[in-house]
Amino acid sequence: MPNFNFVGGSYQARAKAFDSQRTINLYPEASGSGTSLSVAALYGTPGLATWATIGAGPIRGEIRFSPDALIVISGGQAYSLNTAGVATLLVGAIAYGSTPVSMSSNGSVIMVVTGGSDGYFINPATGTVTAITDSDFLGGGNVGFLDGYFVWNVPGTGQFQYSQLYGTNIDGLDFATAEGSPDDLVGSIVNYRELWLFGENSTEVWYDQGDIDNVFARIQG
């Protein structure tokens, strides 16, 4: 009996009568010996199972705070989840929304920004959520942690702000502007001790230059 090559690629032409092969939720594994009846086999991908249900939802963000604690924002509430999947509601509310939040940890507290004017600090040790009411806080789109500072882009501007070193105080003078192009920032990330600022039409990379009075500087290129 001839061998039929049932293991192959996935291709669907515009005319299905010509070619209509689809490989869904499968991945190929090639034969290592080269002497098997087929050159490869198709295996199903692992499925997902519900581990925990947290709050009324929607889930807007998660961050690993420690090996034993996952902080989750569900709707307008914050929860601490342990390794057994048991959730504890933290004291203090977050403005309800369905859009994702951005979170970053300095090892003691977590900063949360919502993409608008709201911001919060979560202290997992005390189980509390505190709204940022400092008038120097201008809102946050994405927050990261770099060399001891929380740093975040300010929505609708070309600016980013940063906190005090290993703290939560915000000084109105602790900011800088991505000036290589006049476009507004739409996001930011911290990667390998560099702050990447993404504008509407341009990208800039900044770093910690070690000046306590003027912490960040743009990498010239």
PDB file of C-alpha atoms in Angstrom:
ATOM      1  CA  MET A   1       0.000   0.000   0.000  1.00  0.00           C
ATOM      2  CA  PRO A   2       1.518   3.396  -0.905  1.00  0.00           C
ATOM      3  CA  ASN A   3       2.265   6.010   1.742  1.00  0.00           C
ATOM      4  CA  PHE A   4       0.172   9.154   1.547  1.00  0.00           C
ATOM      5  CA  ASN A   5       1.784  12.412   2.571  1.00  0.00           C
ATOM      6  CA  PHE A   6      -0.821  13.798   4.959  1.00  0.00           C
ATOM      7  CA  VAL A   7       1.733  15.994   6.727  1.00  0.00           C
ATOM      8  CA  GLY A   8       2.479  19.223   4.939  1.00  0.00           C
ATOM      9  CA  GLY A   9       2.015  22.929   4.889  1.00  0.00           C
ATOM     10  CA  SER A  10      -1.110  25.009   5.172  1.00  0.00           C
ATOM     11  CA  TYR A  11      -2.218  26.876   2.082  1.00  0.00           C
ATOM     12  CA  GLN A  12      -5.591  28.123   0.939  1.00  0.00           C
ATOM     13  CA  ALA A  13      -5.793  29.507  -2.589  1.00  0.00           C
ATOM     14  CA  ARG A  14      -8.315  32.043  -3.807  1.00  0.00           C
ATOM     15  CA  ALA A  15      -9.995  29.191  -5.694  1.00  0.00           C
ATOM     16  CA  LYS A  16     -10.691  26.478  -3.126  1.00  0.00           C
ATOM     17  CA  ALA A  17     -11.174  23.937  -5.889  1.00  0.00           C
ATOM     18  CA  PHE A  18      -7.493  24.460  -6.723  1.00  0.00           C
ATOM     19  CA  ASP A  19      -5.982  24.190  -3.232  1.00  0.00           C
ATOM     20  CA  SER A  20      -7.651  24.352   0.166  1.00  0.00           C
ATOM     21  CA  GLN A  21      -5.441  22.887   2.877  1.00  0.00           C
ATOM     22  CA  ARG A  22      -5.669  24.323   6.359  1.00  0.00           C
ATOM     23  CA  THR A  23      -3.701  23.302   9.443  1.00  0.00           C
ATOM     24  CA  ILE A  24      -5.522  24.639  12.496  1.00  0.00           C
ATOM     25  CA  ASN A  25      -4.179  24.304  16.061  1.00  0.00           C
ATOM     26  CA  LEU A  26      -1.543  21.821  14.927  1.00  0.00           C
ATOM     27  CA  TYR A  27       2.218  21.984  14.687  1.00  0.00           C
ATOM     28  CA  PRO A  28       4.602  19.678  12.796  1.00  0.00           C
ATOM     29  CA  GLU A  29       7.382  17.646  14.361  1.00  0.00           C
ATOM     30  CA  ALA A  30       9.975  16.299  11.943  1.00  0.00           C
ATOM     31  CA  SER A  31      11.331  12.795  12.286  1.00  0.00           C
ATOM     32  CA  GLY A  32      14.763  12.772  13.828  1.00  0.00           C
ATOM     33  CA  SER A  33      15.786   9.322  12.694  1.00  0.00           C
ATOM     34  CA  GLY A  34      14.877   9.665   9.045  1.00  0.00           C
ATOM     35  CA  THR A  35      13.690   6.043   8.978  1.00  0.00           C
ATOM     36  CA  SER A  36      10.084   6.561  10.132  1.00  0.00           C
ATOM     37  CA  LEU A  37       7.139   5.856   7.847  1.00  0.00           C
ATOM     38  CA  SER A  38       6.428   9.592   7.518  1.00  0.00           C
ATOM     39  CA  VAL A  39       8.813  12.511   7.453  1.00  0.00           C
ATOM     40  CA  ALA A  40       6.846  14.325  10.151  1.00  0.00           C
ATOM     41  CA  ALA A  41       3.796  14.156  12.402  1.00  0.00           C
ATOM     42  CA  LEU A  42       1.190  16.723  13.373  1.00  0.00           C
ATOM     43  CA  TYR A  43       0.444  17.301  17.064  1.00  0.00           C
ATOM     44  CA  GLY A  44      -2.320  19.332  18.639  1.00  0.00           C
ATOM     45  CA  THR A  45      -1.465  22.476  20.575  1.00  0.00           C
ATOM     46  CA  PRO A  46      -2.093  22.493  24.333  1.00  0.00           C
ATOM     47  CA  GLY A  47      -5.410  23.929  25.424  1.00  0.00           C
ATOM     48  CA  LEU A  48      -6.144  26.483  28.124  1.00  0.00           C
ATOM     49  CA  ALA A  49      -7.956  25.927  31.398  1.00  0.00           C
ATOM     50  CA  THR A  50      -9.453  28.519  33.737  1.00  0.00           C
ATOM     51  CA  TRP A  51      -7.163  29.024  36.714  1.00  0.00           C
ATOM     52  CA  ALA A  52      -8.947  31.828  38.545  1.00  0.00           C
ATOM     53  CA  THR A  53     -11.856  34.245  38.167  1.00  0.00           C
ATOM     54  CA  ILE A  54     -11.101  37.709  39.486  1.00  0.00           C
ATOM     55  CA  GLY A  55     -13.738  40.361  40.054  1.00  0.00           C
ATOM     56  CA  ALA A  56     -16.431  41.348  37.591  1.00  0.00           C
ATOM     57  CA  GLY A  57     -13.940  42.206  34.859  1.00  0.00           C
ATOM     58  CA  PRO A  58     -12.802  43.082  32.381  1.00  0.00           C
ATOM     59  CA  ILE A  59      -9.189  42.222  33.209  1.00  0.00           C
ATOM     60  CA  ARG A  60      -7.256  45.390  32.371  1.00  0.00           C
ATOM     61  CA  GLY A  61      -3.736  44.499  33.470  1.00  0.00           C
ATOM     62  CA  GLU A  62      -1.524  42.134  35.441  1.00  0.00           C
ATOM     63  CA  ILE A  63       1.949  42.431  36.953  1.00  0.00           C
ATOM     64  CA  ARG A  64       4.110  39.970  38.875  1.00  0.00           C
ATOM     65  CA  PHE A  65       5.064  41.736  42.085  1.00  0.00           C
ATOM     66  CA  SER A  66       6.833  38.838  43.796  1.00  0.00           C
ATOM     67  CA  PRO A  67       7.117  35.049  43.416  1.00  0.00           C
ATOM     68  CA  ASP A  68       3.977  34.762  45.546  1.00  0.00           C
ATOM     69  CA  ALA A  69       1.885  37.706  44.396  1.00  0.00           C
ATOM     70  CA  LEU A  70       0.300  38.701  41.100  1.00  0.00           C
ATOM     71  CA  ILE A  71      -1.448  42.074  41.063  1.00  0.00           C
ATOM     72  CA  VAL A  72      -4.495  42.191  38.776  1.00  0.00           C
ATOM     73  CA  ILE A  73      -6.715  45.108  37.786  1.00  0.00           C
ATOM     74  CA  SER A  74     -10.286  43.933  37.125  1.00  0.00           C
ATOM     75  CA  GLY A  75     -12.758  46.625  36.130  1.00  0.00           C
ATOM     76  CA  GLY A  76     -12.412  49.244  38.858  1.00  0.00           C
ATOM     77  CA  GLN A  77     -10.765  47.089  41.517  1.00  0.00           C
ATOM     78  CA  ALA A  78      -7.259  45.790  42.259  1.00  0.00           C
ATOM     79  CA  TYR A  79      -6.585  42.283  43.538  1.00  0.00           C
ATOM     80  CA  SER A  80      -3.604  40.358  44.836  1.00  0.00           C
ATOM     81  CA  LEU A  81      -3.515  36.775  43.600  1.00  0.00           C
ATOM     82  CA  ASN A  82      -1.453  34.068  45.326  1.00  0.00           C
ATOM     83  CA  THR A  83       0.049  30.913  43.830  1.00  0.00           C
ATOM     84  CA  ALA A  84      -3.084  28.925  44.701  1.00  0.00           C
ATOM     85  CA  GLY A  85      -5.222  31.243  42.572  1.00  0.00           C
ATOM     86  CA  VAL A  86      -6.896  32.862  45.580  1.00  0.00           C
ATOM     87  CA  ALA A  87      -7.616  36.565  45.040  1.00  0.00           C
ATOM     88  CA  THR A  88      -7.661  39.211  47.775  1.00  0.00           C
ATOM     89  CA  LEU A  89      -9.399  42.527  47.101  1.00  0.00           C
ATOM     90  CA  LEU A  90      -7.162  45.499  47.834  1.00  0.00           C
ATOM     91  CA  VAL A  91      -8.522  48.541  49.661  1.00  0.00           C
ATOM     92  CA  GLY A  92      -9.173  51.481  47.365  1.00  0.00           C
ATOM     93  CA  ALA A  93     -10.797  51.810  43.966  1.00  0.00           C
ATOM     94  CA  ILE A  94      -9.551  52.545  40.464  1.00  0.00           C
ATOM     95  CA  ALA A  95     -11.679  54.543  38.032  1.00  0.00           C
ATOM     96  CA  TYR A  96     -13.718  51.923  36.199  1.00  0.00           C
ATOM     97  CA  GLY A  97     -12.885  51.314  32.574  1.00  0.00           C
ATOM     98  CA  SER A  98     -12.571  48.633  29.939  1.00  0.00           C
ATOM     99  CA  THR A  99      -9.282  49.786  28.414  1.00  0.00           C
ATOM    100  CA  PRO A 100      -5.909  48.325  29.462  1.00  0.00           C
ATOM    101  CA  VAL A 101      -3.832  49.962  32.183  1.00  0.00           C
ATOM    102  CA  SER A 102      -0.035  50.143  32.367  1.00  0.00           C
ATOM    103  CA  MET A 103       1.782  49.069  35.536  1.00  0.00           C
ATOM    104  CA  SER A 104       5.356  48.998  36.802  1.00  0.00           C
ATOM    105  CA  SER A 105       6.972  48.073  40.124  1.00  0.00           C
ATOM    106  CA  ASN A 106       9.957  49.524  41.984  1.00  0.00           C
ATOM    107  CA  GLY A 107      10.067  46.542  44.330  1.00  0.00           C
ATOM    108  CA  SER A 108       7.995  48.196  47.044  1.00  0.00           C
ATOM    109  CA  VAL A 109       5.062  49.847  45.285  1.00  0.00           C
ATOM    110  CA  ILE A 110       3.388  49.593  41.893  1.00  0.00           C
ATOM    111  CA  MET A 111       2.485  52.593  39.780  1.00  0.00           C
ATOM    112  CA  VAL A 112      -0.637  52.332  37.623  1.00  0.00           C
ATOM    113  CA  VAL A 113      -1.589  54.669  34.784  1.00  0.00           C
ATOM    114  CA  THR A 114      -4.759  54.423  32.741  1.00  0.00           C
ATOM    115  CA  GLY A 115      -3.851  56.210  29.521  1.00  0.00           C
ATOM    116  CA  GLY A 116      -5.570  59.389  30.693  1.00  0.00           C
ATOM    117  CA  SER A 117      -5.424  61.729  33.663  1.00  0.00           C
ATOM    118  CA  ASP A 118      -5.754  59.050  36.374  1.00  0.00           C
ATOM    119  CA  GLY A 119      -2.862  57.400  38.181  1.00  0.00           C
ATOM    120  CA  TYR A 120      -2.481  55.229  41.274  1.00  0.00           C
ATOM    121  CA  PHE A 121       0.068  53.668  43.590  1.00  0.00           C
ATOM    122  CA  ILE A 122      -0.524  50.143  44.891  1.00  0.00           C
ATOM    123  CA  ASN A 123       1.219  48.978  48.051  1.00  0.00           C
ATOM    124  CA  PRO A 124       0.923  45.180  48.154  1.00  0.00           C
ATOM    125  CA  ALA A 125       2.391  45.041  51.686  1.00  0.00           C
ATOM    126  CA  THR A 126      -0.475  47.112  53.109  1.00  0.00           C
ATOM    127  CA  GLY A 127      -3.028  45.970  50.512  1.00  0.00           C
ATOM    128  CA  THR A 128      -3.974  49.509  49.547  1.00  0.00           C
ATOM    129  CA  VAL A 129      -4.616  51.499  46.378  1.00  0.00           C
ATOM    130  CA  THR A 130      -3.979  55.250  46.535  1.00  0.00           C
ATOM    131  CA  ALA A 131      -4.995  57.710  43.833  1.00  0.00           C
ATOM    132  CA  ILE A 132      -2.361  60.205  42.684  1.00  0.00           C
ATOM    133  CA  THR A 133      -3.759  63.610  43.580  1.00  0.00           C
ATOM    134  CA  ASP A 134      -0.551  65.611  43.141  1.00  0.00           C
ATOM    135  CA  SER A 135      -1.251  68.462  40.709  1.00  0.00           C
ATOM    136  CA  ASP A 136       2.217  67.937  39.232  1.00  0.00           C
ATOM    137  CA  PHE A 137       1.073  64.582  37.836  1.00  0.00           C
ATOM    138  CA  LEU A 138      -0.149  65.287  34.300  1.00  0.00           C
ATOM    139  CA  GLY A 139      -1.511  61.832  33.469  1.00  0.00           C
ATOM    140  CA  GLY A 140       0.177  58.774  32.067  1.00  0.00           C
ATOM    141  CA  GLY A 141       0.017  56.632  28.965  1.00  0.00           C
ATOM    142  CA  ASN A 142       2.645  53.959  29.697  1.00  0.00           C
ATOM    143  CA  VAL A 143       4.768  53.635  32.832  1.00  0.00           C
ATOM    144  CA  GLY A 144       8.097  51.860  33.234  1.00  0.00           C
ATOM    145  CA  PHE A 145      10.880  51.577  35.814  1.00  0.00           C
ATOM    146  CA  LEU A 146      14.416  52.676  35.002  1.00  0.00           C
ATOM    147  CA  ASP A 147      17.355  52.933  37.421  1.00  0.00           C
ATOM    148  CA  GLY A 148      15.127  53.602  40.439  1.00  0.00           C
ATOM    149  CA  TYR A 149      12.671  55.962  38.742  1.00  0.00           C
ATOM    150  CA  PHE A 150       9.109  55.497  37.575  1.00  0.00           C
ATOM    151  CA  VAL A 151       8.931  57.112  34.143  1.00  0.00           C
ATOM    152  CA  TRP A 152       5.845  57.665  31.977  1.00  0.00           C
ATOM    153  CA  ASN A 153       4.760  59.547  28.869  1.00  0.00           C
ATOM    154  CA  VAL A 154       2.159  62.303  29.258  1.00  0.00           C
ATOM    155  CA  PRO A 155      -0.842  61.742  26.933  1.00  0.00           C
ATOM    156  CA  GLY A 156      -1.432  64.334  24.241  1.00  0.00           C
ATOM    157  CA  THR A 157       2.037  65.883  24.588  1.00  0.00           C
ATOM    158  CA  GLY A 158       5.635  65.225  23.615  1.00  0.00           C
ATOM    159  CA  GLN A 159       6.678  65.063  27.279  1.00  0.00           C
ATOM    160  CA  PHE A 160       7.514  62.369  29.791  1.00  0.00           C
ATOM    161  CA  GLN A 161       7.696  62.653  33.578  1.00  0.00           C
ATOM    162  CA  TYR A 162       9.575  60.717  36.227  1.00  0.00           C
ATOM    163  CA  SER A 163       9.244  60.193  39.972  1.00  0.00           C
ATOM    164  CA  GLN A 164      11.737  60.745  42.746  1.00  0.00           C
ATOM    165  CA  LEU A 165      14.412  58.051  43.129  1.00  0.00           C
ATOM    166  CA  TYR A 166      12.811  54.909  44.621  1.00  0.00           C
ATOM    167  CA  GLY A 167       9.820  56.940  45.734  1.00  0.00           C
ATOM    168  CA  THR A 168       6.376  58.148  44.745  1.00  0.00           C
ATOM    169  CA  ASN A 169       6.754  61.919  45.005  1.00  0.00           C
ATOM    170  CA  ILE A 170       6.335  63.809  41.722  1.00  0.00           C
ATOM    171  CA  ASP A 171       8.068  67.113  41.111  1.00  0.00           C
ATOM    172  CA  GLY A 172       6.667  69.376  38.411  1.00  0.00           C
ATOM    173  CA  LEU A 173      10.239  70.061  37.241  1.00  0.00           C
ATOM    174  CA  ASP A 174      11.041  66.391  36.698  1.00  0.00           C
ATOM    175  CA  PHE A 175      10.077  66.100  33.054  1.00  0.00           C
ATOM    176  CA  ALA A 176      11.648  66.222  29.613  1.00  0.00           C
ATOM    177  CA  THR A 177      10.423  66.603  26.047  1.00  0.00           C
ATOM    178  CA  ALA A 178      11.129  64.479  23.001  1.00  0.00           C
ATOM    179  CA  GLU A 179      12.147  67.332  20.737  1.00  0.00           C
ATOM    180  CA  GLY A 180      13.686  65.546  17.767  1.00  0.00           C
ATOM    181  CA  SER A 181      10.313  65.814  16.045  1.00  0.00           C
ATOM    182  CA  PRO A 182       7.290  68.001  16.939  1.00  0.00           C
ATOM    183  CA  ASP A 183       4.863  65.051  17.090  1.00  0.00           C
ATOM    184  CA  ASP A 184       3.117  63.946  20.299  1.00  0.00           C
ATOM    185  CA  LEU A 185       4.125  60.761  22.101  1.00  0.00           C
ATOM    186  CA  VAL A 186       1.756  57.826  21.737  1.00  0.00           C
ATOM    187  CA  GLY A 187       3.628  55.408  24.012  1.00  0.00           C
ATOM    188  CA  SER A 188       6.846  54.548  25.828  1.00  0.00           C
ATOM    189  CA  ILE A 189       8.672  51.453  27.065  1.00  0.00           C
ATOM    190  CA  VAL A 190      11.761  50.751  29.158  1.00  0.00           C
ATOM    191  CA  ASN A 191      14.074  48.205  27.540  1.00  0.00           C
ATOM    192  CA  TYR A 192      17.609  47.282  28.612  1.00  0.00           C
ATOM    193  CA  ARG A 193      17.994  50.445  30.718  1.00  0.00           C
ATOM    194  CA  GLU A 194      16.859  52.603  27.831  1.00  0.00           C
ATOM    195  CA  LEU A 195      13.676  54.661  27.564  1.00  0.00           C
ATOM    196  CA  TRP A 196      12.091  54.343  24.139  1.00  0.00           C
ATOM    197  CA  LEU A 197       9.690  57.157  23.273  1.00  0.00           C
ATOM    198  CA  PHE A 198       7.303  56.490  20.403  1.00  0.00           C
ATOM    199  CA  GLY A 199       5.846  59.538  18.694  1.00  0.00           C
ATOM    200  CA  GLU A 200       3.199  59.795  16.033  1.00  0.00           C
ATOM    201  CA  ASN A 201       5.903  59.936  13.356  1.00  0.00           C
ATOM    202  CA  SER A 202       9.213  59.445  15.155  1.00  0.00           C
ATOM    203  CA  THR A 203      11.041  57.441  17.817  1.00  0.00           C
ATOM    204  CA  GLU A 204      13.652  58.614  20.313  1.00  0.00           C
ATOM    205  CA  VAL A 205      15.810  56.675  22.800  1.00  0.00           C
ATOM    206  CA  TRP A 206      16.846  58.213  26.129  1.00  0.00           C
ATOM    207  CA  TYR A 207      19.096  56.984  28.949  1.00  0.00           C
ATOM    208  CA  ASP A 208      20.002  57.784  32.555  1.00  0.00           C
ATOM    209  CA  GLN A 209      23.008  60.102  32.314  1.00  0.00           C
ATOM    210  CA  GLY A 210      23.645  60.087  36.075  1.00  0.00           C
ATOM    211  CA  ASP A 211      22.835  63.752  36.703  1.00  0.00           C
ATOM    212  CA  ILE A 212      20.523  64.008  39.718  1.00  0.00           C
ATOM    213  CA  ASP A 213      19.237  67.395  38.518  1.00  0.00           C
ATOM    214  CA  ASN A 214      18.759  66.363  34.895  1.00  0.00           C
ATOM    215  CA  VAL A 215      18.395  62.602  34.998  1.00  0.00           C
ATOM    216  CA  PHE A 216      17.623  61.633  31.406  1.00  0.00           C
ATOM    217  CA  ALA A 217      19.266  62.549  28.134  1.00  0.00           C
ATOM    218  CA  ARG A 218      18.584  61.598  24.542  1.00  0.00           C
ATOM    219  CA  ILE A 219      20.936  59.211  22.759  1.00  0.00           C
ATOM    220  CA  GLN A 220      22.285  61.199  19.858  1.00  0.00           C
ATOM    221  CA  GLY A 221      22.301  59.439  16.535  1.00  0.00           C
TER     222      GLY A 221
END
